[in-house]
Short mmCIF file of C-alpha atoms in Angstrom, two decimals:
data_model
loop_
_atom_site.label_atom_id
_atom_site.label_comp_id
_atom_site.label_asym_id
_atom_site.label_seq_id
_atom_site.Cartn_x
_atom_site.Cartn_y
_atom_site.Cartn_z
CA MET A 1 13.12 -11.05 9.18
CA PHE A 2 13.53 -7.32 8.88
CA ASN A 3 14.96 -5.15 11.67
CA PHE A 4 12.97 -1.97 11.14
CA ASN A 5 13.71 1.14 13.10
CA THR A 6 11.22 1.66 15.90
CA LYS A 7 10.36 5.15 14.70
CA GLN A 8 7.49 5.69 12.30
CA PRO A 9 9.03 6.90 8.97
CA LYS A 10 7.76 10.23 7.63
CA ILE A 11 7.43 10.16 3.87
CA LEU A 12 6.23 12.84 1.45
CA VAL A 13 4.73 11.90 -1.90
CA ILE A 14 4.74 14.54 -4.60
CA GLY A 15 3.13 14.13 -8.03
CA ASP A 16 -0.03 13.68 -10.01
CA LEU A 17 -3.13 13.09 -7.87
CA MET A 18 -5.75 10.96 -9.63
CA VAL A 19 -9.00 9.20 -9.16
CA ASP A 20 -9.55 5.78 -10.74
CA HIS A 21 -13.22 5.55 -11.49
CA TYR A 22 -14.66 2.10 -12.30
CA VAL A 23 -18.00 1.47 -13.97
CA TRP A 24 -19.27 -2.14 -14.04
CA GLY A 25 -22.02 -3.05 -16.36
CA LYS A 26 -23.83 -5.62 -18.45
CA CYS A 27 -24.22 -5.72 -22.22
CA ASP A 28 -27.04 -7.60 -23.97
CA ARG A 29 -27.23 -5.73 -27.25
CA ILE A 30 -25.49 -3.55 -29.80
CA SER A 31 -26.66 0.02 -30.36
CA PRO A 32 -28.85 0.60 -33.44
CA GLU A 33 -27.14 4.02 -33.81
CA ALA A 34 -23.59 2.68 -34.21
CA PRO A 35 -21.69 -0.61 -33.96
CA VAL A 36 -20.98 -0.24 -30.26
CA GLN A 37 -22.10 -2.04 -27.11
CA VAL A 38 -24.95 -0.71 -25.03
CA VAL A 39 -23.79 -0.98 -21.39
CA ASN A 40 -26.39 -1.16 -18.64
CA ILE A 41 -24.58 0.20 -15.54
CA LYS A 42 -24.82 -1.99 -12.47
CA ASN A 43 -22.24 -0.45 -10.16
CA GLU A 44 -19.66 2.35 -9.85
CA SER A 45 -16.71 2.97 -7.52
CA ASN A 46 -13.77 5.32 -7.03
CA ARG A 47 -10.24 4.40 -5.98
CA LEU A 48 -7.13 6.41 -5.27
CA GLY A 49 -4.86 6.53 -8.33
CA GLY A 50 -1.45 7.93 -9.34
CA ALA A 51 0.46 9.47 -6.49
CA CYS A 52 -2.52 8.95 -4.21
CA ASN A 53 -2.14 5.18 -4.55
CA VAL A 54 1.51 5.40 -3.60
CA ALA A 55 0.52 7.39 -0.51
CA ALA A 56 -2.20 4.84 0.32
CA ASN A 57 0.34 2.03 0.13
CA LEU A 58 2.67 3.91 2.52
CA SER A 59 -0.19 4.54 4.95
CA CYS A 60 -1.04 0.83 4.95
CA LEU A 61 2.59 -0.01 5.72
CA GLY A 62 2.46 2.23 8.78
CA ALA A 63 4.31 5.31 7.58
CA LYS A 64 3.29 8.86 8.48
CA VAL A 65 2.43 10.18 5.03
CA SER A 66 2.01 13.62 3.46
CA ILE A 67 1.03 14.26 -0.09
CA CYS A 68 1.63 17.19 -2.46
CA GLY A 69 -0.06 17.98 -5.74
CA VAL A 70 -3.03 19.73 -7.32
CA ILE A 71 -6.74 18.87 -7.68
CA GLY A 72 -9.69 20.59 -9.22
CA ASP A 73 -12.30 22.46 -7.24
CA ASP A 74 -14.86 19.77 -8.07
CA ASP A 75 -16.69 16.77 -6.63
CA MET A 76 -13.89 14.35 -7.57
CA GLY A 77 -11.35 16.63 -5.84
CA LYS A 78 -13.52 16.71 -2.69
CA TRP A 79 -13.88 12.86 -2.77
CA LEU A 80 -10.10 12.48 -3.14
CA ILE A 81 -9.45 14.72 -0.12
CA SER A 82 -11.98 12.89 2.02
CA GLU A 83 -10.49 9.49 1.08
CA LEU A 84 -6.93 10.70 1.88
CA ASP A 85 -8.20 12.04 5.18
CA ARG A 86 -9.78 8.71 5.96
CA LEU A 87 -6.33 7.07 5.55
CA CYS A 88 -4.78 9.75 7.86
CA ILE A 89 -2.70 11.11 5.01
CA ASP A 90 -1.78 14.79 5.48
CA VAL A 91 -3.21 16.87 2.62
CA GLY A 92 -1.69 20.19 3.75
CA PHE A 93 0.37 20.38 0.53
CA VAL A 94 -2.59 19.74 -1.81
CA VAL A 95 -3.67 22.82 -3.77
CA PRO A 96 -7.16 23.06 -5.31
CA ILE A 97 -7.43 24.93 -8.65
CA LYS A 98 -10.73 26.24 -9.88
CA LYS A 99 -10.21 26.02 -13.63
CA ARG A 100 -8.39 22.64 -13.60
CA PRO A 101 -10.33 19.33 -13.28
CA THR A 102 -9.25 16.64 -10.91
CA THR A 103 -7.56 13.95 -13.02
CA GLN A 104 -10.01 11.09 -13.41
CA LYS A 105 -9.67 7.86 -15.36
CA SER A 106 -13.03 6.17 -15.92
CA ARG A 107 -12.85 2.52 -16.96
CA ILE A 108 -15.95 0.80 -18.34
CA LEU A 109 -16.00 -2.94 -17.69
CA VAL A 110 -18.39 -5.55 -19.07
CA ALA A 111 -18.12 -9.11 -17.83
CA ASN A 112 -14.93 -8.08 -15.98
CA GLN A 113 -13.33 -6.93 -19.27
CA GLN A 114 -12.42 -3.29 -19.83
CA VAL A 115 -14.13 -2.10 -23.03
CA LEU A 116 -13.45 1.64 -22.79
CA ARG A 117 -11.49 4.22 -20.80
CA VAL A 118 -12.49 7.90 -20.58
CA ASP A 119 -9.99 10.42 -19.19
CA ARG A 120 -10.84 13.78 -17.68
CA GLU A 121 -7.66 15.74 -17.23
CA ASP A 122 -5.56 18.83 -17.91
CA ASN A 123 -1.98 17.86 -18.88
CA ASN A 124 -0.66 21.41 -19.09
CA HIS A 125 2.18 22.30 -16.72
CA ILE A 126 1.17 24.16 -13.62
CA ASP A 127 1.99 27.90 -13.88
CA ASP A 128 4.97 29.67 -12.34
CA GLU A 129 2.93 31.12 -9.50
CA LEU A 130 1.70 27.69 -8.41
CA LYS A 131 5.12 26.13 -8.92
CA ASN A 132 6.66 28.72 -6.62
CA GLU A 133 3.94 28.26 -4.02
CA ILE A 134 4.57 24.52 -3.89
CA LEU A 135 8.35 24.98 -3.70
CA SER A 136 7.93 27.52 -0.87
CA MET A 137 5.78 25.08 1.15
CA LEU A 138 8.29 22.28 0.58
CA SER A 139 11.30 24.35 1.49
CA TYR A 140 9.78 25.12 4.87
CA LYS A 141 9.01 21.45 5.70
CA MET A 142 11.58 19.30 3.78
CA ASN A 143 13.79 18.69 6.82
CA THR A 144 10.86 16.97 8.64
CA PHE A 145 10.69 14.07 6.21
CA ASP A 146 12.82 10.85 5.97
CA ALA A 147 12.11 10.26 2.30
CA ILE A 148 10.50 11.89 -0.73
CA ILE A 149 8.78 10.05 -3.54
CA LEU A 150 8.17 11.75 -6.95
CA SER A 151 5.28 9.98 -8.64
CA ASP A 152 5.39 11.32 -12.17
CA TYR A 153 2.50 10.57 -14.50
CA ALA A 154 3.16 13.52 -16.81
CA LYS A 155 -0.03 15.33 -15.84
CA GLY A 156 1.69 18.69 -15.35
CA VAL A 157 2.76 18.93 -11.70
CA LEU A 158 6.33 17.70 -11.93
CA ARG A 159 7.53 20.10 -14.60
CA ASP A 160 11.24 19.94 -15.27
CA ASP A 161 12.39 22.92 -13.24
CA LEU A 162 10.24 22.13 -10.23
CA THR A 163 11.46 18.46 -10.26
CA LYS A 164 15.11 19.51 -10.36
CA GLU A 165 14.62 22.01 -7.49
CA ILE A 166 12.77 19.44 -5.33
CA ILE A 167 15.57 16.92 -5.87
CA ASN A 168 18.27 19.40 -5.03
CA LEU A 169 16.39 20.55 -1.98
CA ALA A 170 15.91 17.01 -0.75
CA ARG A 171 19.55 16.04 -1.23
CA SER A 172 20.71 19.23 0.53
CA GLU A 173 18.81 17.88 3.55
CA ASN A 174 20.29 14.36 3.02
CA LYS A 175 16.88 12.79 2.38
CA PHE A 176 16.20 9.75 0.28
CA ILE A 177 14.48 10.77 -2.93
CA LEU A 178 12.87 8.05 -5.05
CA VAL A 179 11.35 8.62 -8.47
CA ASP A 180 8.81 6.76 -10.53
CA PRO A 181 9.87 8.28 -13.87
CA LYS A 182 7.86 9.12 -17.00
CA GLY A 183 8.89 9.77 -20.56
CA SER A 184 12.21 9.17 -22.29
CA ASP A 185 14.22 12.10 -20.94
CA TYR A 186 15.44 11.31 -17.43
CA THR A 187 17.74 14.32 -17.12
CA LYS A 188 15.28 16.18 -14.96
CA TYR A 189 15.71 13.43 -12.32
CA LYS A 190 19.44 13.98 -11.99
CA ASN A 191 20.82 13.50 -8.45
CA ALA A 192 17.90 11.44 -7.18
CA THR A 193 18.66 8.55 -4.86
CA LEU A 194 17.07 6.03 -7.23
CA LEU A 195 14.59 5.68 -10.09
CA THR A 196 12.18 2.76 -10.56
CA PRO A 197 11.82 2.35 -14.36
CA ASN A 198 10.55 -0.97 -15.71
CA LYS A 199 12.42 -2.68 -18.54
CA THR A 200 10.39 -1.02 -21.29
CA GLU A 201 10.89 2.43 -19.75
CA ALA A 202 14.63 1.80 -19.34
CA MET A 203 14.88 0.87 -23.03
CA GLN A 204 13.04 4.03 -24.03
CA ALA A 205 15.26 6.24 -21.85
CA THR A 206 18.55 4.71 -23.00
CA GLN A 207 17.79 3.58 -26.55
CA ILE A 208 19.33 0.24 -25.61
CA GLN A 209 17.44 -2.94 -26.54
CA ILE A 210 17.48 -5.05 -23.36
CA LYS A 211 17.56 -8.68 -24.38
CA ASP A 212 19.87 -10.27 -21.77
CA ASP A 213 21.80 -9.49 -18.57
CA GLU A 214 24.63 -7.84 -20.48
CA SER A 215 22.36 -5.31 -22.24
CA LEU A 216 20.41 -4.81 -19.03
CA LYS A 217 23.58 -3.90 -17.21
CA GLU A 218 24.62 -1.57 -20.06
CA ALA A 219 21.31 0.28 -19.87
CA MET A 220 21.52 0.55 -16.08
CA LEU A 221 25.02 1.95 -16.18
CA LYS A 222 23.82 4.54 -18.73
CA ILE A 223 20.86 5.58 -16.50
CA LYS A 224 23.16 5.73 -13.42
CA LYS A 225 25.64 8.00 -15.21
CA MET A 226 22.97 10.12 -16.85
CA CYS A 227 21.15 10.80 -13.59
CA ASN A 228 24.06 10.60 -11.17
CA LEU A 229 22.12 8.08 -9.07
CA GLU A 230 23.17 6.75 -5.70
CA ILE A 231 21.38 3.47 -6.40
CA CYS A 232 20.48 2.12 -9.86
CA LEU A 233 17.72 -0.45 -10.30
CA VAL A 234 15.22 -1.59 -12.89
CA THR A 235 11.99 -3.45 -12.16
CA LEU A 236 11.54 -6.66 -14.20
CA SER A 237 7.93 -7.61 -13.58
CA GLU A 238 7.81 -11.38 -12.84
CA ASP A 239 11.62 -11.52 -12.87
CA GLY A 240 11.92 -9.24 -9.81
CA ILE A 241 14.25 -6.25 -9.49
CA ALA A 242 17.77 -5.75 -10.91
CA ILE A 243 20.26 -3.70 -8.94
CA LEU A 244 23.82 -2.57 -9.54
CA ASP A 245 25.93 -3.02 -6.40
CA SER A 246 28.75 -0.74 -5.31
CA LYS A 247 31.18 -2.59 -7.65
CA LYS A 248 28.73 -2.19 -10.61
CA LYS A 249 27.89 -5.92 -10.47
CA LEU A 250 24.40 -6.81 -11.63
CA ILE A 251 22.33 -8.50 -8.92
CA LYS A 252 18.79 -9.72 -9.37
CA SER A 253 16.35 -9.89 -6.48
CA PRO A 254 13.78 -12.39 -7.80
CA THR A 255 10.07 -12.26 -7.19
CA ILE A 256 8.51 -14.78 -4.77
CA SER A 257 6.16 -17.19 -6.52
CA GLN A 258 2.56 -16.24 -6.16
CA GLU A 259 -0.61 -16.79 -8.14
CA VAL A 260 -1.36 -13.49 -9.94
CA TYR A 261 -4.89 -12.15 -9.91
CA ASP A 262 -4.48 -8.39 -10.58
CA VAL A 263 -1.22 -6.48 -11.31
CA THR A 264 -2.89 -3.08 -11.00
CA GLY A 265 -0.87 -0.81 -8.72
CA ALA A 266 2.08 -3.18 -8.26
CA GLY A 267 4.48 -0.51 -9.40
CA ASP A 268 3.15 1.92 -6.82
CA THR A 269 3.52 -0.72 -4.15
CA VAL A 270 7.16 -1.38 -5.09
CA ILE A 271 8.23 2.29 -4.83
CA ALA A 272 6.28 2.76 -1.61
CA ALA A 273 7.84 -0.36 -0.08
CA LEU A 274 11.35 0.74 -1.15
CA ALA A 275 10.91 4.14 0.46
CA PHE A 276 9.48 2.60 3.63
CA GLY A 277 12.32 0.07 3.84
CA LEU A 278 15.12 2.59 3.25
CA SER A 279 13.56 5.08 5.70
CA SER A 280 13.28 2.27 8.32
CA GLY A 281 17.01 1.44 8.20
CA LEU A 282 17.15 -1.41 5.61
CA ASP A 283 19.90 -1.49 3.02
CA ILE A 284 18.81 -1.52 -0.63
CA PHE A 285 19.09 -5.36 -0.92
CA LYS A 286 16.83 -5.97 2.06
CA ALA A 287 14.55 -3.16 0.83
CA THR A 288 14.12 -4.88 -2.57
CA THR A 289 13.36 -8.20 -0.87
CA PHE A 290 10.72 -6.37 1.15
CA ALA A 291 9.35 -4.63 -1.96
CA ASN A 292 9.18 -7.89 -3.90
CA ALA A 293 7.17 -9.45 -1.08
CA ALA A 294 4.85 -6.45 -0.93
CA ALA A 295 4.23 -6.68 -4.68
CA ALA A 296 3.59 -10.43 -4.33
CA VAL A 297 0.85 -9.74 -1.75
CA VAL A 298 -0.73 -7.06 -3.93
CA VAL A 299 -0.91 -9.09 -7.16
CA GLY A 300 -2.44 -11.97 -5.16
CA LYS A 301 -5.48 -9.78 -4.42
CA VAL A 302 -8.38 -8.81 -6.68
CA GLY A 303 -9.21 -5.14 -6.83
CA SER A 304 -6.77 -4.07 -4.18
CA ALA A 305 -3.47 -2.31 -4.63
CA THR A 306 -2.12 -2.06 -1.04
CA ALA A 307 -0.42 -4.39 1.42
CA THR A 308 -0.04 -4.03 5.18
CA LEU A 309 3.26 -4.65 6.98
CA SER A 310 1.72 -7.63 8.80
CA GLU A 311 0.51 -9.13 5.50
CA ILE A 312 4.03 -8.89 4.02
CA ILE A 313 5.75 -10.41 7.04
CA SER A 314 3.09 -13.13 7.24
CA PHE A 315 3.51 -13.84 3.51
CA LEU A 316 7.29 -14.25 3.92
CA HIS A 317 6.93 -16.51 6.94
CA ASN A 318 3.73 -18.33 6.22
CA GLY A 319 2.80 -17.78 2.60
CA ALA A 320 5.95 -18.09 0.55
CA TYR A 321 7.74 -20.77 2.54
CA ALA A 322 5.10 -22.22 4.95
CA ASN A 323 4.42 -25.50 3.30
CA SER A 324 8.05 -26.51 2.80
CA LYS A 325 11.52 -25.88 4.00
CA ILE A 326 12.75 -26.91 0.61
CA LEU A 327 13.82 -23.90 -1.46
CA GLN A 328 14.69 -23.30 -5.07
CA HIS A 329 17.93 -21.35 -5.57
CA ALA A 330 15.95 -18.21 -6.55
CA GLU A 331 13.79 -18.44 -3.44
CA LEU A 332 16.89 -18.81 -1.24
CA GLU A 333 18.48 -15.78 -2.94
CA THR A 334 15.32 -13.78 -2.17
CA LEU A 335 15.27 -14.91 1.46
CA LEU A 336 18.95 -14.50 2.22
CA PRO A 337 19.04 -10.72 2.96
CA SER A 338 16.60 -11.20 5.81
CA LEU A 339 18.33 -14.35 7.05
CA ARG A 340 21.55 -12.45 7.47
CA GLU A 341 20.05 -10.89 10.60
CA HIS A 342 20.85 -14.30 12.15
CA LYS A 343 23.89 -16.58 12.42
CA ILE A 344 23.71 -18.88 9.37
CA ILE A 345 25.07 -22.45 9.54
CA PHE A 346 25.62 -24.44 6.34
CA THR A 347 26.41 -28.10 5.82
CA ASN A 348 25.89 -30.48 2.92
CA GLY A 349 25.61 -34.14 2.08
CA CYS A 350 23.72 -36.93 0.33
CA PHE A 351 21.74 -37.97 3.45
CA ASP A 352 20.70 -41.24 1.74
CA ILE A 353 18.88 -43.43 4.28
CA LEU A 354 18.70 -41.03 7.22
CA HIS A 355 20.04 -42.55 10.50
CA ARG A 356 21.04 -41.63 14.07
CA GLY A 357 24.47 -40.42 12.96
CA HIS A 358 22.91 -37.93 10.57
CA ILE A 359 20.50 -36.63 13.17
CA GLU A 360 23.07 -36.05 15.88
CA TYR A 361 25.44 -34.47 13.35
CA LEU A 362 22.70 -32.00 12.27
CA GLN A 363 21.67 -31.25 15.83
CA LYS A 364 25.28 -30.38 16.72
CA ALA A 365 25.53 -28.21 13.61
CA LYS A 366 22.36 -26.30 14.56
CA GLU A 367 23.74 -25.59 18.05
CA LEU A 368 26.49 -23.51 16.42
CA GLY A 369 24.11 -20.79 15.21
CA ASP A 370 20.52 -19.78 14.44
CA ILE A 371 19.60 -20.88 10.93
CA LEU A 372 20.74 -24.28 9.54
CA ILE A 373 20.73 -24.57 5.75
CA ILE A 374 21.49 -27.95 4.18
CA GLY A 375 22.91 -28.33 0.70
CA LEU A 376 21.46 -31.65 -0.52
CA ASN A 377 23.20 -33.50 -3.34
CA SER A 378 20.78 -34.15 -6.25
CA ASP A 379 20.28 -37.65 -7.58
CA SER A 380 22.65 -36.99 -10.47
CA SER A 381 25.27 -35.57 -8.07
CA VAL A 382 25.03 -38.64 -5.77
CA LYS A 383 25.53 -40.98 -8.76
CA LYS A 384 28.73 -39.13 -9.65
CA LEU A 385 30.00 -39.50 -6.10
CA LYS A 386 28.64 -42.92 -5.08
CA GLY A 387 28.04 -44.85 -8.30
CA GLU A 388 25.05 -45.80 -10.42
CA SER A 389 23.38 -47.82 -7.70
CA ARG A 390 22.92 -44.72 -5.50
CA PRO A 391 20.94 -43.00 -4.21
CA ILE A 392 18.53 -45.43 -2.63
CA ASN A 393 16.04 -42.65 -1.95
CA SER A 394 15.25 -39.94 -4.51
CA GLN A 395 16.23 -36.30 -3.88
CA ASP A 396 12.61 -35.31 -3.26
CA ASP A 397 12.19 -38.09 -0.66
CA ARG A 398 15.48 -37.26 1.01
CA ALA A 399 14.59 -33.55 1.13
CA ALA A 400 11.16 -34.30 2.62
CA ILE A 401 12.63 -36.47 5.40
CA LEU A 402 15.23 -33.83 6.27
CA SER A 403 12.54 -31.10 6.36
CA ALA A 404 10.75 -33.06 9.09
CA LEU A 405 13.73 -32.47 11.44
CA GLU A 406 13.15 -29.63 13.87
CA CYS A 407 16.86 -28.62 13.72
CA VAL A 408 16.73 -28.12 9.95
CA ASP A 409 15.53 -24.72 8.71
CA TYR A 410 16.02 -24.86 4.92
CA ILE A 411 17.16 -27.37 2.26
CA VAL A 412 18.53 -26.54 -1.15
CA ILE A 413 19.23 -29.23 -3.75
CA PHE A 414 22.36 -28.79 -5.90
CA ASP A 415 23.60 -30.67 -8.97
CA GLU A 416 27.37 -30.11 -8.79
CA GLU A 417 29.76 -32.59 -7.18
CA THR A 418 30.67 -30.00 -4.54
CA PRO A 419 28.54 -27.28 -2.96
CA ARG A 420 31.15 -24.57 -3.64
CA ASP A 421 28.85 -22.27 -5.64
CA LEU A 422 26.04 -22.70 -3.11
CA VAL A 423 28.44 -21.79 -0.22
CA ARG A 424 29.53 -18.73 -2.21
CA LEU A 425 25.88 -17.64 -2.59
CA ILE A 426 25.03 -18.18 1.10
CA ALA A 427 28.37 -16.96 2.55
CA PRO A 428 27.52 -18.67 5.91
CA ASP A 429 28.80 -17.64 9.28
CA VAL A 430 29.82 -21.25 9.94
CA LEU A 431 30.48 -24.07 7.45
CA VAL A 432 30.18 -27.47 9.09
CA LYS A 433 31.75 -30.70 7.91
CA GLY A 434 32.39 -34.09 9.49
CA SER A 435 35.58 -34.77 11.49
CA ASP A 436 36.78 -36.99 8.63
CA TYR A 437 37.64 -33.80 6.79
CA GLN A 438 40.44 -33.01 9.21
CA GLY A 439 43.43 -31.86 7.15
CA LYS A 440 41.46 -32.04 3.85
CA ALA A 441 40.40 -29.24 1.49
CA ILE A 442 36.79 -28.21 2.04
CA ALA A 443 34.86 -26.89 -0.96
CA GLY A 444 33.69 -23.30 -0.46
CA SER A 445 35.54 -22.79 2.82
CA GLU A 446 36.91 -19.48 1.52
CA PHE A 447 33.38 -18.05 1.46
CA ALA A 448 32.55 -18.87 5.12
CA LYS A 449 33.59 -16.83 8.13
CA GLU A 450 34.45 -20.02 10.01
CA VAL A 451 34.74 -23.78 9.47
CA LYS A 452 33.81 -26.27 12.18
CA LEU A 453 34.36 -30.03 12.17
CA VAL A 454 31.75 -32.17 13.99
CA ASP A 455 32.42 -35.77 15.13
CA PHE A 456 30.32 -38.57 13.62
CA ILE A 457 28.98 -41.51 15.69
CA GLU A 458 31.37 -44.34 15.06
CA GLY A 459 29.99 -47.05 12.74
CA LYS A 460 26.96 -45.15 11.64
CA SER A 461 26.76 -44.51 7.87
CA SER A 462 24.30 -45.00 5.01
CA THR A 463 26.91 -47.05 3.10
CA LYS A 464 27.27 -49.55 6.01
CA ILE A 465 23.47 -49.83 6.39
CA ILE A 466 23.15 -50.56 2.63
CA GLU A 467 25.91 -53.17 2.81
CA LYS A 468 24.26 -54.86 5.75
CA ILE A 469 20.92 -55.06 3.93
CA ARG A 470 22.58 -56.46 0.80
CA SER A 471 24.49 -59.09 2.82
#
């Protein structure tokens, strides 16, 4: 589905390095000293957090990853380094500081519910000496990376001046630079390739209340202008990712349906997948499809915030669409960027009472390319075209029968009398119609690269079969 470059992308993550510490316990009583739960600890574990989780996601995808930030000269710092080493993440840019603790978020959970969080951290900006040391290291190595990710959690590493200098350095080397922003002032991220704010963060940064597509586009245009971004996008949680194209048109890349178990770390997965995709030669639209799929894999797991490349590809092929070739419009829109690697054939029809003529017509259509997509008239659409007595078979039954044909790849049901809007969405390489359309206007033909007319088998039609049965 995705034609990745054969080279292993080299990606540098810069930001706030954190440890997520989890404490699981049981509570059977309230303390006699204060109205609080008494938690009997049963288990504890550490996980990579903040910028470290972004790096872990990249490592799982197969990137060659380096990470830059600061840790304390303490046990948590040593654990963090050992865990990054285990994932083969280069820690040569990590600086230990004696008087600064490693950022640690401890979450106390009782019966799988978080009852308390305790943070150990120093949010003060790193000093000038350390800032200059980091910049010096990066200046020497910046040209070796394909992309840079700034993972800003406002813990003091990405101070304004350092952030601006890193972005300018990366752009001078023509590197992708992606930012997971923090706070309401985005000016320090000016000239980045893209930012990944969610809807709430975009509202805070622009002071625009996002309530519909129009206000969303207004906020995105403001962020794009404010930060002089090459690509402008906003993450929309279960609604996917919104992007402004080169003509400033708002395009939404929807999520792929998946049962959600744990959303922890989904944002880190999205920015990691975007950087991996762009560094591997995907355009932004394919990269967002890839990122949405990666996020879908992550939220479908419990207690895990990473997805491997094979899991994502498997999910797209076998998870999202395995049980049916029948797609909703949003699912088709998500899948289209990867389908465009192949020659797409489109045809449409009612296909009421499938017969030999239909099958040979579809087989001939498939021979014209790689992927055959059928636009299937809905029941209401068939009634408009054929009368109240049609269809004989419901749209679900007709779609199920068509999906059993080997030559058919995907089926999309549409309600309109013509498939013009669907053809515009798909923009197929070849639009196929029956030979009876010779000399007639064909709906949507202006959106296809080529139109082909295919001969029907004489005397074979659903209408004639129905008439024969009735007589």
